[in-house]
Short mmCIF file of C-alpha atoms in Angstrom, two decimals:
data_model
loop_
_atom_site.label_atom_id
_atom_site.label_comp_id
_atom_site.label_asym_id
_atom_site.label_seq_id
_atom_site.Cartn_x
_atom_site.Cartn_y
_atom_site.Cartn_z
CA UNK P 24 66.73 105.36 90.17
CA UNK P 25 69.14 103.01 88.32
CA UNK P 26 72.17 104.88 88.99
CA UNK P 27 75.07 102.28 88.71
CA UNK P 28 73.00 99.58 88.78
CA UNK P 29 74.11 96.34 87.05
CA UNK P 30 71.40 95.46 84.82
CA UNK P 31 72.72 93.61 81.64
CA UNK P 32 70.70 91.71 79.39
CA UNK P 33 67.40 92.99 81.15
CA UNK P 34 63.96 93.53 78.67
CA UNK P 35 62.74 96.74 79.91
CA UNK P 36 61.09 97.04 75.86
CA UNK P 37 58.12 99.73 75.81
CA UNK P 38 58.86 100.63 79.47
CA UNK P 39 58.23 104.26 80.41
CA UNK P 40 61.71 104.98 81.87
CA UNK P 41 60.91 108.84 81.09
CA UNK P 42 63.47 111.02 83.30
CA UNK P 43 64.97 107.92 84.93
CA UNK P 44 68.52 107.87 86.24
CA UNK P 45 70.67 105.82 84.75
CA UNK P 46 74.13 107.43 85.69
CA UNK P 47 76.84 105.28 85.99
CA UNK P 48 74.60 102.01 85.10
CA UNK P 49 75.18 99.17 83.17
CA UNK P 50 72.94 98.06 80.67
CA UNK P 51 74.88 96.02 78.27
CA UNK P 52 73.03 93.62 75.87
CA UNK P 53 69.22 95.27 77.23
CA UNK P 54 66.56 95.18 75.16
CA UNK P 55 64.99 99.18 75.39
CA UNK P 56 62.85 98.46 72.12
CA UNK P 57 59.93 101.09 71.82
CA UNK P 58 61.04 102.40 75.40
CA UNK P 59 60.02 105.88 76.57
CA UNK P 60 63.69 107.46 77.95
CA UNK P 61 62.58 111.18 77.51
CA UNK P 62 64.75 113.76 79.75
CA UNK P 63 66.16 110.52 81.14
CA UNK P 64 69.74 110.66 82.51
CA UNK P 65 72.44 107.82 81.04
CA UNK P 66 75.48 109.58 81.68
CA UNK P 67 78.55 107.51 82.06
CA UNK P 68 76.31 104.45 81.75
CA UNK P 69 77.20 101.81 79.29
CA UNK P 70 75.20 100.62 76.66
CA UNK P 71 76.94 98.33 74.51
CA UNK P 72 74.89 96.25 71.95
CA UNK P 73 71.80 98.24 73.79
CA UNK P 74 68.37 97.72 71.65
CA UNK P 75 66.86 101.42 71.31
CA UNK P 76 65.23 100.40 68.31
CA UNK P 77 62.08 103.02 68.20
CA UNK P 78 62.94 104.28 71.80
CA UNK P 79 62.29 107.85 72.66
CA UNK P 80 65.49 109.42 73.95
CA UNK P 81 63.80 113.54 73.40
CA UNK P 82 66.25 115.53 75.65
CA UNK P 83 67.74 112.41 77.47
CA UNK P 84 71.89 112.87 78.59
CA UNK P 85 74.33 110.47 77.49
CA UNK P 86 77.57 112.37 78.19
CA UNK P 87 80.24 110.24 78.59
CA UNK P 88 78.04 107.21 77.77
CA UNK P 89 79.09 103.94 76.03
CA UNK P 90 76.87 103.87 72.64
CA UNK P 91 79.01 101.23 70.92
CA UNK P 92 77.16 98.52 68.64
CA UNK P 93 73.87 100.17 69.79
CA UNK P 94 70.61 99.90 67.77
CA UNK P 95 69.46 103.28 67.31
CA UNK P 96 67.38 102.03 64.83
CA UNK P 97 64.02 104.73 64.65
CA UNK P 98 65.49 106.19 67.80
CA UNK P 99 64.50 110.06 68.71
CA UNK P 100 67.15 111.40 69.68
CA UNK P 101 65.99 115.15 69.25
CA UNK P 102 68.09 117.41 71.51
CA UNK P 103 69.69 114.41 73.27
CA UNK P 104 73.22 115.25 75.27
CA UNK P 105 76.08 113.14 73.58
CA UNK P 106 78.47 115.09 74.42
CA UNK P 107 81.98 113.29 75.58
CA UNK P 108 80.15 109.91 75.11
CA UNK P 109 82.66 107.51 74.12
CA UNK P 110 81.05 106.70 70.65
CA UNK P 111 79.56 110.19 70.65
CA UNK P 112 79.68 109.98 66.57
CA UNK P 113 77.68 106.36 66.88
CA UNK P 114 80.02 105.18 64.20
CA UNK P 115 79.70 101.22 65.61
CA UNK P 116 75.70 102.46 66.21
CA UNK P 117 73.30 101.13 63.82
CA UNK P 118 71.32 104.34 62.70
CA UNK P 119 68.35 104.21 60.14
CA UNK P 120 65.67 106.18 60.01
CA UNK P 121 67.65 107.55 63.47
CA UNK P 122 65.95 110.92 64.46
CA UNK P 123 69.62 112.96 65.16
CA UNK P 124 69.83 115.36 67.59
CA UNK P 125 70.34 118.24 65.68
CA UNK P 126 66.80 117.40 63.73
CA UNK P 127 68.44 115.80 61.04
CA UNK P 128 67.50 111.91 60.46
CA UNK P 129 70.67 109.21 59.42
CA UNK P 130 69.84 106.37 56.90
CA UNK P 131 73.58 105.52 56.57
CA UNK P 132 72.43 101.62 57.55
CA UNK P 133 69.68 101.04 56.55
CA UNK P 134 71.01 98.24 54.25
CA UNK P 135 72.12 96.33 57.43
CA UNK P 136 68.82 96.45 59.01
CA UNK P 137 66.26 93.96 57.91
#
């Protein structure tokens, strides 16, 4: 339970964080790479310039989250909550070969990732 915890620039890449609560939290500048964050709960928590580059995020809740300058980068974010998250159209997010929640996968920068 990580609920409103304060824990910026952590590396918790390929962790299996699966239904995890991270209401609230702050995880600014983390590196999730490859993490497993199925059915987990980030809502409200803030994830500015957050690595989820190839992170599972199946069914996890980010309502109300902060997604700005995110690397959704391979992401899945099948049937993810974004609803009311504060960049819920992850237009600062880096999305390519992004996994959208509706089934649909973005490419739109895929030019910006190496």
């Amino acid at each position: 339970n990580f609920a409103g915890a304060r824990v910026l620039r952590s590396n918790l890449a390929r962790a299996n964080l699966s239904q995890a609560n991270f209401s609230g939290a702050d995880l600014s500048d983390s590196d999730l790479n490859t993490a497993n964050l199925r059915d987990a709960n980030a809502s409200g928590a803030f994830l500015d310039h957050v690595n989820l580059n190839g992170a599972d995020l199946t069914r996890a809740n980010f309502s109300g989250a902060e997604l700005t300058n995110a690397d959704l980068t391979r992401a899945i974010l099948t049937d993810a909550n974004l609803s009311g998250a504060r960049d819920a159209n992850l237009g600062n997010a880096i999305l390519c070969r992004t996994l959208m929640p509706d089934g649909s996968q973005s490419n739109r920068d895929c030019a910006r990732v190496p």
